[in-house]
Amino acid sequence: MVEASEQYAKKPKPSDLNKLLSCIYGVDKEEQATKLTAFSLCLALCDTLSPMQVISELKFVDLTKNNILYTDFFIDELILPKEEEKLKEYSRQIENFNKVKSLKFSLIVGNPPFARSGKKIEGRKDFWDINYNNKRTKIPSNQIALKFLWKSTGMLKEDGLQCLILKASSFLYNPTSFDFKKLFFSIFNVAQIFDFTPLARNKSLWDNGADVDTIALFTKNTVPETTKNILHAIFRRTKVNRERILFEIDDADLNYISRNQAINNPFIWKANLVGGGRVSVIVDKLTKKDTLLDFLENNGLVAFEGEGGAKSLNNEAFHSDYIDDSFSNELYKKSFKNLENTKFHPPNFLVKENISLPFALNKKKIPFSNEVICISGKEDRLNELEIIKDFFVSNEEFIKFFLLATSGKALVYKNTSFKKDDLLRVPFFYELQSLLNEFDIKIISDVNNYFQFFLRNGEKSKAVQRISKNEIQSVILSYGNEFSKILNLLYQEKDNQFRLSKVNSFLGGAYLMCVFEYDDDNKEVSFTTNQVEYLQSLTEFEITKHLSSKRIIRLYNIKDTIIIIKPNQYRYWMSLSAYRDADKSIFDLTKMGY
């Protein structure tokens, strides 16, 4: 506000700044933190004034008395302490909390702690319970940040805006948060979510080097607008983002989610993370089938993990029909407390909790750690285990895709590992490929071979590299073919159809332009190089000094022609991108009456 007033040459007076400070409130259960915050606000006030104004006109107000208060945000929900000293502190904090308890705010911002609190908080029995208009749920996994989210949202004025920094897995990706999330999206008007999960690795986001998956959740205190979509913007790990030059986002990472999807589809957020577009459609197809857990329960089988703290069995030890016991050497065995544990008795089917999916039908007694999922039965169930093994052999790539697109752990707060429950949700249908079309198969290949490594390796992955000269024609021709296929499903009339006709490269090959024409011609695609000076200014758009966007340009100004201009990187020219571009072009053409 001060910066905005200065743009119009209206320097604020000290009295105006004090009025502004009086509108700022905050609480912290660490008293030192409140004093530091109040002091920092006073310093910020001084920065906006001249030295003479500070000396002659400025009068400081003690913000710790009524504004920046020493109190636990949940003090009114804690058990009354019995010790006299603690009771004094409790009373003092209650007095402070009562100063803000009944207030409503136009804007609430915060970064609540991410840790699971569990039994550490001496709250009432219903501390983690939520009861809203007879709709009941609990704060998932005792995540204190979600407790902050729920309580602080209720302190907004009508039309007020809240922005909280939250752990992404706790709110968006973890299946245990589904009921909480469903209720939250039903009640509150979530406007947008900025998702920084891809920046959680290699000190890309936090100065202290913490690998914490993070989102910024923007919520308005208005009735949820059912006709208005929620923006799920994903900031991926590019060189610009990694070096903190500014936040850079692509058009392909601006995902708009319907209110119904946000409420009822628990995997929509993860589908966006691993590529977006039609990924969620494939997941929907696969989740309609019975699961691996259903098969186990119907056939007297159980799934469990091995011994905690023991060494992990090497990925290379897993072969589909056996475990290579040369990896089970003496050093490996010494890491186990009880080699005679009945959970190690064969036969069993073993799967390592790694996205590369090492698995084996094992008929030997081999110990394994809690990074390995074991499927076995009380009786000899070798026939059923053979069926599971054959299913994994036939559907390995589809299983990997499903885990990548639904796991709340893989690619979120761990690069390659998933949970037992993630595996048990896998659709158990022998011919998974029969459920999928040719477009689905290509998307699955892109997610498995490009997008997962983009999330894991960021700016070092192949997805952000310039397409090599020896691959440029095959990659772009494949993109053009897939783009045209989608459009021609709707627009082909006899021999008239969309086709890729020309490909031009610009700015030293940094950008590519594809020209699609609607005709009955079968000419070969021409590849040329041009120099257009203004192209970069069209595709790279600075939103603010801290945020820029790489725009994908789609032009329809020439009759029966579509022109697409994008950066020359693999990720922009995969089949998944072709289908997304085609879907958007169909939307554009429909609006124009075609």
XYZ file of C-alpha atoms in Angstrom:
594
model
C 0.000 0.000 0.000
C 2.859 2.353 0.797
C 4.595 1.497 -2.493
C 1.333 2.054 -4.384
C 0.836 5.500 -2.824
C 4.395 6.487 -3.717
C 3.730 5.684 -7.383
C 1.207 8.526 -7.375
C 3.609 10.890 -5.568
C 1.503 10.828 -2.409
C 3.917 10.316 0.422
C 2.088 8.923 3.469
C 2.180 10.864 6.711
C 3.427 9.231 9.934
C -0.120 9.356 11.310
C -1.362 7.478 8.232
C 1.288 4.804 8.681
C 0.369 4.325 12.347
C -3.265 3.877 11.307
C -2.108 1.275 8.811
C -0.111 -0.549 11.504
C -3.112 -0.574 13.797
C -4.931 -2.704 11.217
C -2.278 -5.434 11.299
C -2.738 -8.297 13.759
C -0.839 -11.460 14.514
C -0.346 -14.112 17.189
C 2.545 -16.377 18.146
C 3.058 -18.704 21.084
C 6.710 -17.602 21.274
C 6.816 -14.241 23.031
C 10.194 -13.343 21.561
C 8.755 -13.786 18.077
C 5.990 -11.253 18.759
C 8.516 -8.668 19.959
C 10.710 -9.235 16.912
C 7.723 -8.902 14.580
C 6.582 -5.666 16.230
C 10.121 -4.272 16.000
C 10.373 -5.243 12.305
C 7.094 -3.474 11.530
C 8.382 -0.331 13.219
C 11.582 -0.497 11.170
C 9.534 -0.916 8.000
C 7.580 2.183 8.995
C 10.814 4.158 9.397
C 12.003 3.079 5.939
C 9.122 4.965 4.339
C 9.869 8.266 6.096
C 12.637 10.829 5.926
C 15.072 11.079 8.887
C 13.507 14.383 9.929
C 10.018 12.883 9.947
C 11.230 10.006 12.108
C 12.773 12.401 14.605
C 10.092 15.083 14.730
C 6.772 13.491 13.759
C 6.851 9.759 14.344
C 5.439 8.312 17.545
C 5.811 4.573 18.008
C 2.962 2.481 19.348
C 3.598 -0.701 21.350
C 2.073 -3.215 18.953
C 2.517 -6.118 21.412
C -0.319 -4.779 23.590
C -3.230 -5.093 21.173
C -1.984 -6.202 17.759
C 1.003 -8.563 17.715
C 0.022 -10.786 20.588
C 1.738 -13.458 22.620
C -0.749 -16.330 22.637
C -1.239 -19.822 21.307
C -3.690 -19.647 18.395
C -5.465 -22.680 19.878
C -5.343 -21.586 23.532
C -9.155 -21.627 23.796
C -9.171 -25.297 22.736
C -6.495 -26.549 25.147
C -6.989 -28.312 28.470
C -6.833 -25.989 31.468
C -3.448 -26.620 33.145
C -3.335 -27.560 36.836
C 0.125 -26.239 37.742
C 0.035 -22.682 39.110
C 2.864 -21.394 36.901
C 1.352 -22.853 33.747
C -2.057 -21.554 34.759
C -0.674 -17.992 34.924
C 0.750 -18.312 31.392
C -2.519 -19.831 30.200
C -4.539 -16.938 31.664
C -2.209 -14.394 30.109
C -2.503 -16.002 26.692
C -6.278 -16.348 26.988
C -6.513 -12.634 27.760
C -4.492 -11.818 24.653
C -6.393 -14.249 22.451
C -9.719 -12.736 23.499
C -8.546 -9.447 21.959
C -8.642 -11.004 18.473
C -11.070 -13.885 18.914
C -14.144 -11.965 17.818
C -12.431 -9.907 15.091
C -12.926 -10.527 11.378
C -10.189 -9.772 8.843
C -10.086 -8.692 5.201
C -6.789 -10.486 4.613
C -5.117 -13.386 6.408
C -1.644 -14.599 5.426
C 0.478 -17.154 7.208
C 2.975 -19.983 7.145
C 1.802 -22.426 9.846
C 4.145 -25.217 11.011
C 4.095 -28.331 8.823
C 4.766 -30.928 11.516
C 2.324 -33.561 12.688
C 1.495 -32.690 16.268
C -0.316 -35.780 17.492
C -0.226 -36.155 21.254
C 2.162 -33.225 21.746
C -0.788 -30.809 21.943
C -2.748 -30.973 25.182
C -6.056 -30.240 23.520
C -9.579 -31.232 24.407
C -10.907 -34.578 23.214
C -12.516 -32.936 20.195
C -9.410 -30.885 19.302
C -8.882 -32.670 15.957
C -12.604 -33.032 15.177
C -14.530 -30.955 12.650
C -18.299 -30.598 12.832
C -19.799 -28.236 10.274
C -23.602 -28.279 9.832
C -23.668 -31.927 10.940
C -20.903 -32.813 8.456
C -18.170 -34.503 10.466
C -14.559 -35.283 9.728
C -11.141 -34.993 11.373
C -7.957 -33.043 10.749
C -6.012 -35.653 8.724
C -2.978 -37.210 10.430
C -3.130 -34.493 13.134
C -1.573 -31.995 10.716
C -1.456 -28.779 12.743
C -1.189 -26.649 9.562
C -4.610 -27.914 8.451
C -5.974 -27.084 11.892
C -4.663 -23.525 11.351
C -6.280 -23.484 7.908
C -9.702 -24.499 9.171
C -9.784 -22.175 12.174
C -8.310 -19.083 10.502
C -10.658 -19.319 7.509
C -13.518 -18.794 9.939
C -11.971 -15.439 10.954
C -12.324 -13.893 7.493
C -14.733 -11.060 6.789
C -17.273 -11.590 4.068
C -15.357 -11.407 0.766
C -12.105 -11.633 2.767
C -9.059 -13.380 1.273
C -6.743 -15.855 2.943
C -3.377 -17.138 1.690
C -1.610 -19.867 3.665
C 1.606 -21.699 2.847
C 0.899 -25.403 3.403
C 2.602 -28.729 2.898
C 1.396 -29.969 -0.486
C 1.214 -33.650 0.440
C -0.854 -32.920 3.558
C -3.562 -31.004 1.706
C -3.492 -31.983 -1.973
C -1.857 -35.353 -2.453
C -2.221 -37.555 0.612
C -5.270 -39.875 0.350
C -5.865 -39.493 4.113
C -6.841 -35.845 3.524
C -9.642 -36.677 1.075
C -12.569 -36.269 3.506
C -11.144 -33.028 4.916
C -10.450 -31.662 1.460
C -13.916 -32.640 0.229
C -15.561 -30.708 3.064
C -13.233 -27.711 2.701
C -13.861 -27.319 -1.042
C -17.605 -27.718 -0.458
C -17.759 -24.908 2.126
C -15.088 -22.398 1.157
C -14.411 -20.688 -2.145
C -10.875 -21.766 -3.051
C -9.813 -19.408 -5.845
C -6.388 -20.720 -6.788
C -3.535 -22.945 -5.675
C 0.105 -22.202 -6.464
C 1.903 -25.549 -6.352
C 5.664 -25.482 -5.716
C 6.025 -29.259 -5.258
C 8.490 -29.670 -8.180
C 10.790 -27.143 -6.458
C 10.989 -29.202 -3.272
C 14.310 -30.791 -4.229
C 17.911 -29.543 -4.234
C 17.413 -26.253 -2.343
C 15.287 -24.826 -5.127
C 12.725 -23.156 -2.853
C 13.896 -22.785 0.757
C 17.071 -21.033 1.904
C 17.723 -23.630 4.605
C 17.821 -26.390 1.998
C 14.705 -28.136 3.323
C 13.062 -30.556 0.874
C 9.472 -29.590 1.647
C 6.685 -29.879 -0.905
C 4.725 -26.641 -0.647
C 1.592 -24.911 -1.928
C 0.103 -21.448 -1.516
C -3.651 -21.836 -0.972
C -5.864 -18.815 -1.739
C -9.346 -18.931 -0.200
C -12.158 -16.371 -0.339
C -14.902 -16.156 2.256
C -17.702 -16.283 -0.279
C -20.116 -18.985 -1.363
C -18.215 -21.434 -3.623
C -18.784 -20.488 -7.251
C -19.779 -23.783 -8.869
C -19.466 -22.357 -12.396
C -15.991 -20.946 -11.808
C -12.948 -23.217 -12.055
C -10.056 -23.358 -9.590
C -6.614 -22.507 -10.945
C -3.983 -25.119 -10.081
C -0.720 -23.462 -11.189
C 2.374 -25.681 -11.024
C 5.852 -24.133 -10.879
C 8.299 -26.631 -12.335
C 12.034 -26.854 -11.807
C 13.523 -24.999 -14.751
C 16.890 -23.239 -14.767
C 15.225 -19.855 -14.098
C 13.230 -21.188 -11.128
C 16.168 -23.202 -9.804
C 18.462 -20.153 -9.725
C 15.695 -18.002 -8.201
C 15.946 -15.375 -10.910
C 12.125 -15.204 -10.818
C 9.186 -17.596 -10.884
C 8.556 -18.847 -14.414
C 5.430 -20.762 -15.422
C 4.218 -22.254 -18.691
C 0.787 -22.137 -20.236
C 0.690 -25.952 -20.001
C 1.031 -25.757 -16.209
C -2.047 -23.584 -15.699
C -4.636 -26.240 -14.903
C -8.261 -25.250 -14.350
C -10.183 -27.641 -12.108
C -13.960 -27.692 -11.830
C -15.439 -27.424 -8.343
C -16.911 -30.910 -8.747
C -13.492 -32.383 -9.608
C -11.911 -30.668 -6.606
C -14.544 -32.139 -4.300
C -14.894 -35.642 -5.727
C -11.715 -36.570 -7.602
C -8.899 -37.339 -5.141
C -6.296 -37.838 -7.901
C -6.931 -34.762 -10.080
C -4.097 -32.792 -8.431
C -1.532 -35.558 -8.919
C -2.672 -36.026 -12.526
C -1.879 -32.339 -13.110
C 1.505 -32.721 -11.437
C 2.608 -35.540 -13.763
C 1.512 -33.808 -16.958
C -2.114 -32.720 -16.744
C -4.414 -32.723 -19.753
C -5.792 -36.189 -20.451
C -3.844 -37.922 -17.665
C -6.829 -37.634 -15.315
C -9.103 -39.244 -17.930
C -6.844 -42.321 -18.046
C -6.768 -42.527 -14.242
C -10.577 -42.360 -14.195
C -10.748 -45.313 -16.606
C -8.391 -47.408 -14.505
C -9.980 -46.655 -11.118
C -13.306 -48.094 -12.278
C -11.894 -51.639 -12.050
C -11.447 -53.862 -8.993
C -8.150 -53.337 -7.203
C -5.257 -55.557 -6.215
C -6.574 -55.340 -2.649
C -9.916 -56.755 -3.808
C -8.122 -59.739 -5.372
C -6.125 -60.378 -2.192
C -9.189 -60.252 0.052
C -11.150 -62.580 -2.234
C -8.344 -65.157 -2.374
C -7.106 -65.431 1.205
C -3.998 -63.307 0.673
C -2.565 -60.469 2.760
C -0.040 -57.706 2.104
C 2.508 -56.427 4.630
C 5.929 -54.799 4.811
C 9.160 -56.308 6.118
C 11.351 -55.435 9.082
C 11.979 -51.779 9.870
C 15.569 -50.578 10.119
C 17.038 -53.455 8.106
C 19.053 -53.083 4.904
C 17.099 -52.715 1.701
C 17.275 -55.499 -0.857
C 19.007 -54.275 -4.014
C 16.736 -53.542 -6.988
C 18.853 -55.825 -9.145
C 18.007 -58.805 -6.932
C 14.420 -58.821 -8.218
C 13.618 -60.965 -11.239
C 10.045 -61.740 -12.140
C 10.364 -65.457 -11.282
C 12.917 -65.377 -8.473
C 15.061 -63.350 -6.081
C 18.805 -63.474 -6.706
C 19.943 -64.646 -3.272
C 23.554 -63.597 -3.975
C 22.415 -60.150 -2.769
C 21.322 -61.724 0.523
C 24.845 -61.974 1.909
C 25.994 -62.124 5.530
C 26.268 -58.341 5.901
C 22.710 -57.994 4.598
C 21.367 -60.694 6.949
C 23.100 -59.181 9.992
C 20.944 -56.071 9.631
C 17.846 -58.095 10.621
C 16.843 -58.707 14.234
C 14.961 -61.953 13.617
C 15.728 -64.024 10.536
C 13.215 -66.653 11.684
C 10.253 -64.295 11.535
C 7.322 -66.113 9.912
C 6.710 -63.166 7.568
C 9.815 -64.256 5.629
C 8.470 -67.758 4.889
C 7.956 -68.539 1.168
C 6.243 -68.705 -1.185
C 5.452 -65.004 -1.538
C 5.290 -62.218 -4.062
C 7.656 -59.353 -3.276
C 7.485 -55.796 -4.618
C 9.969 -53.102 -3.671
C 8.429 -49.700 -2.941
C 10.306 -48.070 -5.793
C 8.809 -46.538 -8.908
C 11.059 -48.696 -11.118
C 8.852 -51.520 -9.750
C 11.259 -54.372 -8.866
C 9.101 -57.478 -8.252
C 9.520 -61.235 -7.975
C 7.657 -64.431 -7.224
C 9.892 -65.744 -4.448
C 10.122 -69.409 -3.395
C 13.093 -69.110 -1.024
C 13.353 -67.911 2.545
C 14.812 -64.418 2.139
C 14.493 -61.617 4.718
C 13.358 -58.195 3.527
C 12.999 -54.706 4.984
C 9.952 -52.466 5.318
C 10.774 -51.031 1.880
C 9.452 -54.284 0.409
C 5.777 -55.279 0.200
C 5.111 -58.980 0.660
C 1.969 -60.733 -0.569
C 1.334 -64.194 0.872
C -1.310 -66.385 2.449
C -1.669 -68.497 5.579
C -1.771 -71.541 3.322
C 0.137 -72.280 0.153
C -1.344 -69.907 -2.432
C 1.196 -70.451 -5.189
C -1.421 -70.474 -7.966
C -2.785 -67.080 -6.880
C 0.755 -65.701 -6.547
C 1.495 -66.881 -10.103
C -1.564 -64.956 -11.308
C -0.278 -61.792 -9.594
C 3.193 -62.272 -11.080
C 1.773 -62.711 -14.606
C -0.348 -59.587 -14.101
C 2.744 -57.538 -13.178
C 4.741 -58.922 -16.123
C 1.973 -58.089 -18.620
C 1.077 -54.670 -17.219
C 4.312 -53.306 -15.744
C 4.279 -49.967 -17.614
C 0.612 -49.354 -16.811
C 1.179 -50.122 -13.129
C 4.118 -47.683 -13.038
C 1.961 -44.995 -14.638
C -0.887 -45.561 -12.190
C 1.489 -45.280 -9.221
C 3.037 -42.088 -10.612
C -0.399 -40.564 -11.251
C -2.023 -41.484 -7.905
C 0.630 -41.935 -5.199
C 0.701 -39.159 -2.610
C 4.352 -39.977 -1.901
C 6.128 -40.666 -5.206
C 7.341 -37.436 -6.870
C 5.825 -35.383 -4.026
C 8.002 -35.727 -0.926
C 10.046 -38.683 -2.209
C 11.395 -39.020 -5.724
C 11.015 -42.736 -6.310
C 9.266 -44.475 -3.409
C 5.572 -45.167 -2.894
C 3.430 -46.623 -0.107
C 1.880 -50.062 0.323
C -1.615 -48.557 0.057
C -0.657 -47.025 -3.295
C 0.119 -50.481 -4.674
C -3.044 -52.018 -3.246
C -5.110 -49.409 -5.164
C -3.708 -50.582 -8.503
C -6.508 -51.836 -10.808
C -6.271 -55.633 -10.993
C -7.505 -56.406 -14.504
C -5.309 -58.721 -16.529
C -5.653 -56.910 -19.847
C -5.306 -53.278 -18.736
C -4.342 -52.311 -22.271
C -7.827 -53.288 -23.483
C -9.228 -50.422 -21.385
C -7.030 -47.872 -23.165
C -6.908 -46.329 -26.636
C -3.862 -45.406 -28.722
C -3.801 -41.863 -27.317
C -3.804 -43.202 -23.746
C -0.857 -45.493 -24.509
C 1.229 -42.594 -25.835
C 0.390 -40.412 -22.810
C 1.422 -43.213 -20.455
C 4.726 -43.503 -22.312
C 5.331 -39.738 -21.996
C 4.610 -39.753 -18.248
C 6.830 -42.799 -17.611
C 9.733 -41.733 -19.822
C 9.730 -37.929 -19.670
C 7.530 -36.282 -17.068
C 8.562 -38.329 -14.049
C 12.207 -37.467 -14.760
C 11.308 -33.814 -15.298
C 9.887 -33.806 -11.761
C 12.866 -35.706 -10.347
C 15.716 -33.966 -12.185
C 14.228 -30.611 -13.170
C 16.514 -28.465 -15.285
C 18.835 -31.452 -15.877
C 16.139 -33.655 -17.424
C 15.730 -34.387 -21.122
C 12.279 -32.785 -21.097
C 13.742 -29.242 -20.926
C 16.588 -29.842 -23.367
C 16.507 -28.574 -26.939
C 15.462 -31.314 -29.354
C 18.604 -32.778 -30.923
C 19.188 -32.206 -34.648
C 18.989 -35.894 -35.463
C 15.613 -36.173 -33.697
C 13.968 -32.880 -34.640
C 12.096 -34.192 -37.666
C 10.859 -37.411 -36.058
C 9.729 -35.610 -32.855
C 7.901 -32.795 -34.664
C 6.350 -35.113 -37.262
C 5.046 -37.298 -34.434
C 3.637 -34.206 -32.667
C 1.991 -33.032 -35.905
C 0.510 -36.455 -36.545
C -0.997 -36.726 -33.034
C -2.291 -33.127 -33.077
C -3.965 -33.705 -36.458
C -5.502 -37.022 -35.369
C -7.422 -35.344 -32.551
C -8.715 -32.501 -34.733
C -9.651 -34.822 -37.571
C -11.830 -36.935 -35.284
C -14.148 -33.924 -35.343
C -13.368 -31.991 -38.527
C -12.370 -34.509 -41.226
C -14.748 -34.514 -44.205
C -13.898 -37.057 -46.909
C -10.336 -36.172 -48.026
C -10.281 -32.760 -46.333
C -8.377 -32.931 -43.044
C -5.838 -31.106 -40.917
C -2.190 -31.905 -41.619
C 1.187 -30.532 -40.627
C 2.481 -28.635 -43.684
C 5.407 -26.446 -42.536
C 7.864 -26.258 -39.639
C 9.968 -23.113 -39.138
C 12.671 -22.607 -36.515
C 13.464 -19.136 -35.122
C 16.011 -17.365 -32.937
C 18.801 -19.843 -33.618
C 16.470 -22.802 -33.193
C 15.165 -21.700 -29.778
C 11.550 -21.608 -31.025
C 9.568 -23.730 -33.448
C 6.491 -22.814 -35.473
C 4.193 -25.514 -36.822
C 1.685 -24.688 -39.565
C -1.362 -26.957 -39.913
C -3.537 -26.653 -43.008
C -7.017 -28.033 -43.654
C -7.112 -29.416 -47.210
C -6.952 -32.609 -49.267
C -3.221 -32.300 -50.057
C -0.556 -34.886 -49.213
C 2.631 -32.852 -49.675
C 5.648 -33.587 -47.524
C 6.280 -31.362 -44.545
C 8.825 -28.602 -45.214
C 11.411 -27.662 -42.556
C 12.925 -24.157 -42.800
C 14.837 -21.646 -40.667
C 13.760 -17.992 -40.336
C 14.693 -15.019 -38.181
C 11.856 -13.117 -36.484
C 13.144 -10.531 -34.016
C 9.866 -9.880 -32.184
C 8.957 -13.538 -31.577
C 10.616 -13.844 -28.174
C 8.699 -10.843 -26.822
C 5.456 -12.546 -27.871
C 6.176 -15.878 -26.197
C 7.867 -14.624 -23.006
C 5.451 -12.464 -21.027
C 6.474 -10.677 -17.813
C 3.490 -10.643 -15.442
C 5.400 -8.921 -12.609
C 9.090 -8.418 -11.878
C 8.989 -11.708 -9.914
C 6.786 -13.784 -12.245
C 6.994 -14.504 -15.963
C 5.124 -16.846 -18.269
C 6.139 -18.719 -21.400
C 3.142 -18.415 -23.663
C 2.131 -20.959 -26.285
C 0.880 -19.072 -29.317
C -2.028 -20.442 -31.366
C -3.041 -18.357 -34.408
C -6.177 -18.779 -36.537
C -6.030 -15.589 -38.633
C -5.461 -17.428 -41.934
C -8.389 -19.402 -43.347
C -8.222 -23.184 -42.777
C -4.888 -22.779 -40.997
C -3.673 -23.199 -37.430
C -0.234 -21.895 -36.426
C 1.406 -23.009 -33.178
C 4.593 -21.421 -31.817
C 6.431 -22.900 -28.814
C 9.964 -23.165 -27.372
C 12.170 -25.878 -28.808
C 12.233 -28.294 -25.856
C 11.131 -31.924 -25.774
C 8.366 -31.281 -23.228
C 6.481 -28.972 -25.603
C 6.422 -31.462 -28.473
C 5.441 -34.764 -26.858
C 2.181 -36.578 -27.611
C 0.751 -35.397 -24.270
C 1.375 -31.791 -25.359
C -0.094 -32.448 -28.809
C -3.378 -33.650 -27.291
C -3.543 -30.709 -24.902
C -2.907 -28.248 -27.765
C -5.485 -29.994 -29.945
C -8.124 -29.893 -27.183
C -7.504 -26.164 -26.724
C -7.654 -25.542 -30.476
C -10.992 -27.374 -30.682
C -12.267 -25.149 -27.872
C -11.027 -22.036 -29.705
C -12.516 -23.140 -33.040
C -15.857 -23.968 -31.412
C -16.014 -20.470 -29.918
C -15.393 -19.076 -33.417
C -18.300 -21.100 -34.776
C -16.452 -23.996 -36.448
